[in-house]
Coordinates of C-alpha atoms in Angstrom, one line a residue:
M277 CA -12.2 5.1 -18.2
P278 CA -10.0 6.7 -15.8
A279 CA -6.8 8.4 -17.3
S280 CA -3.6 6.5 -16.8
F281 CA -1.2 7.7 -13.9
K282 CA 1.4 8.7 -16.3
K283 CA -1.0 11.0 -18.5
I284 CA -2.4 12.9 -15.1
L285 CA 1.4 13.3 -14.1
N286 CA 2.3 14.7 -17.6
S287 CA -0.5 16.9 -18.0
R288 CA -0.2 20.8 -17.2
L289 CA -0.8 22.2 -13.9
F290 CA -4.2 24.0 -13.6
K291 CA -4.9 26.6 -11.0
F292 CA -8.2 26.9 -8.8
I293 CA -8.9 30.0 -6.6
V294 CA -11.4 28.9 -4.2
G295 CA -13.1 29.8 -0.9
E296 CA -13.3 33.8 -1.5
K297 CA -17.2 33.8 -0.7
V298 CA -17.4 31.2 2.1
D299 CA -13.6 31.1 3.8
G300 CA -13.2 34.9 3.9
G301 CA -10.5 34.9 1.7
P302 CA -9.4 33.3 -1.5
T303 CA -6.8 29.9 -1.7
E304 CA -5.0 28.9 -4.8
F305 CA -4.5 25.3 -5.7
F306 CA -2.3 23.7 -8.7
V307 CA -3.5 20.7 -9.6
H308 CA -2.9 18.4 -12.7
E309 CA -5.5 19.1 -15.5
E310 CA -6.2 15.4 -16.4
A311 CA -7.1 14.3 -13.0
V312 CA -10.0 16.8 -13.0
A313 CA -10.7 16.9 -16.6
Q314 CA -11.5 13.2 -16.5
L315 CA -14.4 13.4 -13.9
S316 CA -17.0 14.6 -16.0
K317 CA -17.7 16.4 -19.4
P318 CA -18.3 19.8 -18.0
L319 CA -15.1 19.6 -16.1
R320 CA -13.1 18.5 -19.4
T321 CA -15.1 21.5 -21.5
L322 CA -13.9 24.0 -18.5
M323 CA -10.2 22.9 -18.6
Q324 CA -9.8 22.1 -22.3
G325 CA -12.6 23.1 -24.3
G326 CA -11.1 26.4 -25.7
M327 CA -12.9 28.6 -23.1
A328 CA -11.1 31.8 -21.3
E329 CA -10.3 29.4 -18.3
S330 CA -8.8 26.7 -20.5
Q331 CA -6.6 29.3 -22.2
T332 CA -5.2 30.9 -19.2
G333 CA -5.1 27.4 -17.2
C334 CA -7.0 29.2 -14.3
T335 CA -10.7 29.1 -12.8
I336 CA -12.4 30.6 -9.6
W337 CA -14.5 28.5 -7.6
A338 CA -15.5 31.0 -4.8
D339 CA -18.5 29.2 -3.4
V340 CA -16.3 26.2 -2.5
S341 CA -14.6 25.9 0.6
K342 CA -10.9 25.0 1.1
K343 CA -11.8 21.8 2.9
T344 CA -14.4 20.7 0.3
F345 CA -11.8 21.4 -2.5
E346 CA -9.4 19.6 -0.7
S347 CA -11.4 16.4 -0.3
F348 CA -12.5 16.9 -4.1
I349 CA -9.0 16.8 -5.4
Q350 CA -8.4 13.9 -3.2
F351 CA -11.1 12.2 -4.9
A352 CA -9.9 13.1 -8.3
Y353 CA -6.4 11.6 -7.8
T354 CA -7.3 8.5 -6.0
G355 CA -11.1 7.8 -6.1
D356 CA -11.7 8.1 -2.6
Y357 CA -11.7 10.9 0.1
S358 CA -10.8 10.9 3.7
I359 CA -13.5 11.8 6.3
M360 CA -13.1 15.1 8.2
K361 CA -12.8 14.8 12.0
G362 CA -15.2 16.7 14.1
G363 CA -14.6 18.5 17.3
K364 CA -14.3 15.8 20.0
R365 CA -12.8 15.2 23.3
S366 CA -10.1 12.5 23.1
R367 CA -10.4 10.3 26.2
D368 CA -8.3 7.3 25.3
K369 CA -5.2 7.5 23.3
K370 CA -4.7 4.4 21.2
K371 CA -1.7 2.7 21.6
K372 CA 0.1 1.7 18.1
K373 CA 1.5 -1.8 17.9
V374 CA 5.0 -1.9 16.5
V375 CA 5.4 -5.0 14.3
T376 CA 8.7 -6.2 14.0
D377 CA 9.9 -8.8 11.5
D378 CA 12.2 -11.0 13.3
S379 CA 11.8 -14.2 11.2
S380 CA 15.1 -14.1 10.0
S381 CA 16.8 -13.9 13.3
R382 CA 14.5 -16.6 15.0
T383 CA 15.4 -19.2 11.7
S384 CA 19.1 -18.3 12.2
H385 CA 19.0 -19.0 16.1
S386 CA 16.9 -22.2 15.3
Q387 CA 19.4 -23.5 12.7
R388 CA 22.3 -22.7 15.3
S389 CA 20.4 -24.6 17.8
R390 CA 20.2 -27.5 15.6
W391 CA 23.6 -27.3 14.3
A392 CA 24.7 -27.3 17.9
K393 CA 22.6 -30.3 19.0
T394 CA 23.8 -32.1 15.9
V395 CA 27.5 -31.7 16.8
V396 CA 26.7 -32.9 20.4
D397 CA 24.9 -36.3 19.2
L398 CA 27.8 -36.8 17.0
D399 CA 30.1 -36.6 20.0
L400 CA 27.8 -38.8 22.0
V401 CA 27.9 -41.4 19.3
A402 CA 31.7 -41.3 18.9
E403 CA 32.5 -41.3 22.5
T404 CA 30.1 -43.3 24.5
P405 CA 31.6 -44.1 28.0
A406 CA 31.7 -47.9 28.7
P407 CA 29.7 -49.2 31.6
E408 CA 31.4 -49.6 34.9
L409 CA 32.0 -53.0 36.7
E410 CA 31.7 -53.7 40.2
P411 CA 35.0 -54.5 41.8
G412 CA 36.1 -57.8 41.6
L413 CA 34.0 -58.8 38.7
V414 CA 35.8 -59.5 35.2
E415 CA 34.0 -58.8 31.9
K416 CA 33.8 -61.9 29.7
K417 CA 34.0 -61.1 26.1
D418 CA 33.0 -63.3 23.2
P419 CA 35.4 -62.9 20.1
E420 CA 32.8 -63.3 17.7
T421 CA 30.3 -60.8 19.3
A422 CA 33.2 -58.2 20.0
I423 CA 34.5 -58.7 16.4
K424 CA 30.6 -57.7 15.1
K425 CA 30.5 -55.0 17.5
D426 CA 33.6 -53.2 16.4
K427 CA 32.4 -53.5 12.9
K428 CA 28.9 -52.0 13.7
K429 CA 30.6 -49.0 15.6
S430 CA 33.0 -48.2 12.9
L431 CA 30.1 -48.4 10.5
K432 CA 28.1 -45.6 12.8
L433 CA 31.0 -43.7 12.7
E434 CA 31.8 -43.9 9.1
K435 CA 28.4 -43.2 8.3
V436 CA 28.4 -40.0 10.6
F437 CA 31.9 -38.8 9.5
S438 CA 31.2 -39.4 5.8
F439 CA 28.4 -36.4 5.4
S440 CA 29.1 -33.9 2.8
P441 CA 27.0 -30.7 3.0
F442 CA 26.8 -30.4 -0.8
G443 CA 25.6 -33.9 -2.0
E444 CA 24.1 -37.0 -0.9
E445 CA 25.5 -39.0 1.8
S446 CA 26.6 -43.0 0.8
L447 CA 27.5 -45.2 3.3
R448 CA 30.8 -47.5 2.3
P449 CA 29.8 -51.0 1.6
S450 CA 30.5 -53.5 4.1
T451 CA 32.4 -56.7 3.5
D452 CA 30.6 -58.7 6.3
P453 CA 27.7 -60.5 4.8
D454 CA 25.7 -60.7 8.3
L455 CA 25.3 -56.9 8.0
P456 CA 22.4 -55.3 5.8
K457 CA 23.4 -53.5 2.7
P458 CA 23.8 -49.8 3.3
E459 CA 21.1 -47.4 1.5
T460 CA 21.6 -44.5 -0.1
I461 CA 20.0 -41.9 2.3
K462 CA 19.3 -38.3 0.7
R463 CA 20.3 -35.2 2.6
R464 CA 16.8 -33.4 2.1
D465 CA 15.3 -36.6 3.8
K466 CA 17.7 -37.0 6.9
Y467 CA 18.3 -33.3 7.6
P468 CA 15.3 -31.2 6.1
E469 CA 15.8 -28.4 8.5
L470 CA 19.4 -27.6 6.5
Q471 CA 17.5 -28.2 2.9
P472 CA 16.9 -24.7 1.3
R473 CA 13.7 -24.0 0.0
V474 CA 13.8 -24.8 -3.8
H475 CA 10.9 -26.8 -4.6
S476 CA 7.8 -24.9 -6.2
E477 CA 5.4 -25.8 -3.3
D478 CA 7.6 -24.3 -0.9
F479 CA 8.4 -21.1 -3.0
N480 CA 4.5 -20.6 -3.7
S481 CA 3.8 -20.5 -0.1
L482 CA 6.7 -17.9 1.0
T483 CA 4.8 -14.9 2.7
F484 CA 6.2 -11.2 3.1
Q485 CA 4.9 -8.9 5.4
L486 CA 4.2 -5.4 4.1
L487 CA 6.0 -2.6 6.3
A488 CA 3.4 -0.1 5.1
P489 CA -0.1 -0.1 4.0
R490 CA -0.7 -0.1 0.2
N491 CA -3.0 3.0 0.5
N492 CA -1.9 5.2 3.0
Y493 CA -5.3 6.9 3.3
D494 CA -7.4 3.7 3.5
K495 CA -8.3 3.9 7.0
T496 CA -9.0 7.7 6.9
C497 CA -11.7 6.8 4.0
K498 CA -13.7 4.7 6.1
P499 CA -16.8 5.8 8.0
A500 CA -16.7 5.3 11.6
E501 CA -18.4 1.9 12.8
H502 CA -19.0 3.1 16.2
F503 CA -20.8 6.2 17.5
D504 CA -18.6 8.7 19.7
P505 CA -20.8 10.7 22.0
D506 CA -18.3 13.1 22.6
Q507 CA -17.8 14.1 19.0
C508 CA -19.5 16.8 17.1
Y509 CA -21.0 15.3 13.9
T510 CA -21.9 18.4 12.3
E511 CA -18.8 18.9 10.3
I512 CA -18.8 15.4 9.0
F513 CA -22.5 15.7 8.0
L514 CA -21.7 18.8 5.8
S515 CA -18.4 17.7 4.3
H516 CA -20.2 14.7 2.9
A517 CA -23.2 17.0 1.8
S518 CA -21.0 19.6 0.3
L519 CA -19.1 17.0 -1.9
Y520 CA -22.5 15.4 -3.2
I521 CA -23.4 19.2 -4.1
L522 CA -20.1 19.7 -5.6
G523 CA -20.6 16.6 -7.5
D524 CA -24.0 17.4 -8.6
L525 CA -23.2 20.9 -9.9
Q526 CA -20.1 19.5 -12.0
L527 CA -22.3 16.0 -13.1
V528 CA -19.7 13.8 -11.3
D529 CA -21.9 11.1 -10.4
S530 CA -19.3 8.9 -8.8
L531 CA -18.7 11.5 -6.5
K532 CA -22.3 12.0 -5.6
A533 CA -22.9 8.1 -4.8
L534 CA -19.6 8.0 -2.7
A535 CA -20.7 11.0 -0.5
L536 CA -24.4 9.5 0.0
F537 CA -22.9 6.1 0.8
K538 CA -20.4 7.5 3.6
L539 CA -23.2 10.0 4.9
H540 CA -25.8 7.0 4.9
K541 CA -23.2 4.9 6.7
T542 CA -22.6 7.4 9.1
L543 CA -26.2 8.1 9.9
C544 CA -26.7 4.8 10.6
V545 CA -24.3 5.0 13.3
F546 CA -25.3 8.1 14.7
Q547 CA -27.3 8.0 17.8
L548 CA -29.9 10.7 18.0
D549 CA -30.9 12.4 21.1
D550 CA -32.2 15.8 22.0
G551 CA -28.9 17.0 22.8
N552 CA -27.2 16.2 19.4
A553 CA -30.2 17.0 17.2
E554 CA -28.4 20.3 16.2
D555 CA -26.4 18.0 13.9
I556 CA -29.0 17.0 12.0
I557 CA -30.6 20.4 11.8
A558 CA -27.6 21.9 10.6
L559 CA -27.4 19.1 7.7
A560 CA -30.8 19.6 6.7
M561 CA -30.5 23.3 6.5
H562 CA -27.3 22.9 4.3
A563 CA -29.4 20.3 2.1
Y564 CA -32.1 23.1 1.5
S565 CA -30.1 26.2 1.3
E566 CA -29.3 27.8 -1.9
E567 CA -26.1 26.1 -2.1
G568 CA -27.9 22.9 -2.1
R569 CA -30.2 23.4 -4.8
G570 CA -29.3 20.1 -6.4
G571 CA -30.3 16.9 -5.5
G572 CA -34.0 17.2 -5.1
L573 CA -36.6 14.4 -4.4
D574 CA -37.1 14.1 -8.0
E575 CA -33.9 11.9 -7.8
G576 CA -35.7 9.5 -5.8
I577 CA -33.8 7.6 -3.0
G578 CA -30.5 8.6 -4.1
G579 CA -31.0 12.4 -3.4
L580 CA -29.4 14.3 -0.6
R581 CA -32.7 15.8 0.3
S582 CA -34.1 12.6 0.2
L583 CA -31.7 10.9 2.4
V584 CA -31.9 13.6 4.9
C585 CA -36.2 13.9 4.9
Q586 CA -36.1 10.1 5.6
Y587 CA -33.8 10.2 8.2
M588 CA -35.8 12.9 10.1
A589 CA -39.2 11.1 9.5
T590 CA -37.9 8.2 10.9
N591 CA -36.6 9.9 14.0
A592 CA -39.7 12.2 14.0
L593 CA -40.6 11.7 17.5
V594 CA -36.8 12.5 18.7
M595 CA -36.5 15.4 16.6
S596 CA -40.1 17.0 17.9
F597 CA -38.7 17.4 21.2
N598 CA -36.0 19.8 20.0
D599 CA -37.2 23.6 19.6
G600 CA -34.8 24.0 16.6
F601 CA -36.3 21.6 14.4
M602 CA -39.6 22.9 15.3
D603 CA -38.5 26.4 14.3
L604 CA -37.3 24.9 10.9
L605 CA -40.5 23.5 10.4
G606 CA -42.3 26.8 11.2
D607 CA -40.3 28.5 8.2
G608 CA -42.1 26.2 5.8
G609 CA -40.6 25.8 2.4
Q610 CA -39.6 22.8 0.3
L611 CA -38.1 20.9 3.4
V612 CA -41.9 20.7 5.1
Q613 CA -43.3 19.6 2.1
D614 CA -40.7 16.9 1.6
F615 CA -40.4 15.9 5.2
F616 CA -44.6 15.5 5.5
K617 CA -44.5 13.3 2.2
Y618 CA -42.2 10.9 4.0
E619 CA -43.8 11.0 7.3
V620 CA -47.2 10.2 5.7
Q621 CA -45.6 7.4 3.7
R622 CA -44.1 5.9 6.8
M623 CA -47.2 6.2 9.0
C624 CA -49.1 4.3 6.2

């Protein structure tokens, strides 16, 4: 079970000195002890087991590069790591879309428009001009009809101007038996646009836009889904392989699984040809170097060497046209034996 963030934050700072053999000089890092100790038993023993390193709060990893250690610490704190960018020529610059939340301004403008429209409609109801008569004609008025019209008109005006913004509108009772009895109309039903959202179903449907991603490094941790022919993939391949080797050395199985997952996704996107086969050759040489002594074929499909050999065997025809690959096979060793094993299994 991972340590809580409070426990990590309150743990002491532990010093790592890395990269002296591979970077040409050492680099010091101070990290929270619990963030690293939680990853595996060997690391907890190193930092809290009473050894010399645990007493001084300092250890030296001379064979681990600065870049690999940075990704390792990112994984220790967050459970993931950003993928290193290889050298490439940027042809198109992606334009960032600026998202603005103007819902409040739209709502205010909409409500103002509705209020203005309501006022205009009321004026029209209150002051409706009488139709003009042709010259020489005299309008004949029926006394009873005129009385009823005046009562209806006064009822309309009474209905309009008896509106209360803080309650329900009620029509005054009419004494005319011929007119229908007024009904009590709720303000929410007549003017829904003016009613605040207070009901549970309306409250549950509210949405709020995030101004920033919940994980600031989420996009940088995902393997690319498309192949970039202008990008050199050597550094990307080696970054995953180096983290796998470090995880294998310190028995951090979760880091090994994550590194293999990302490496496999990248290899699936990678479009191999004679011009970029050097990226695969560099990966194979690193996996079978002295630093890559872990992750042999005895681990099955999950091992780093197993994944590399399967990829080369699957693309043996393209790889055979590369002189560097043929020279690598000419050197013999464990790589040739493993590659031959997968190539025979693929052909059978």
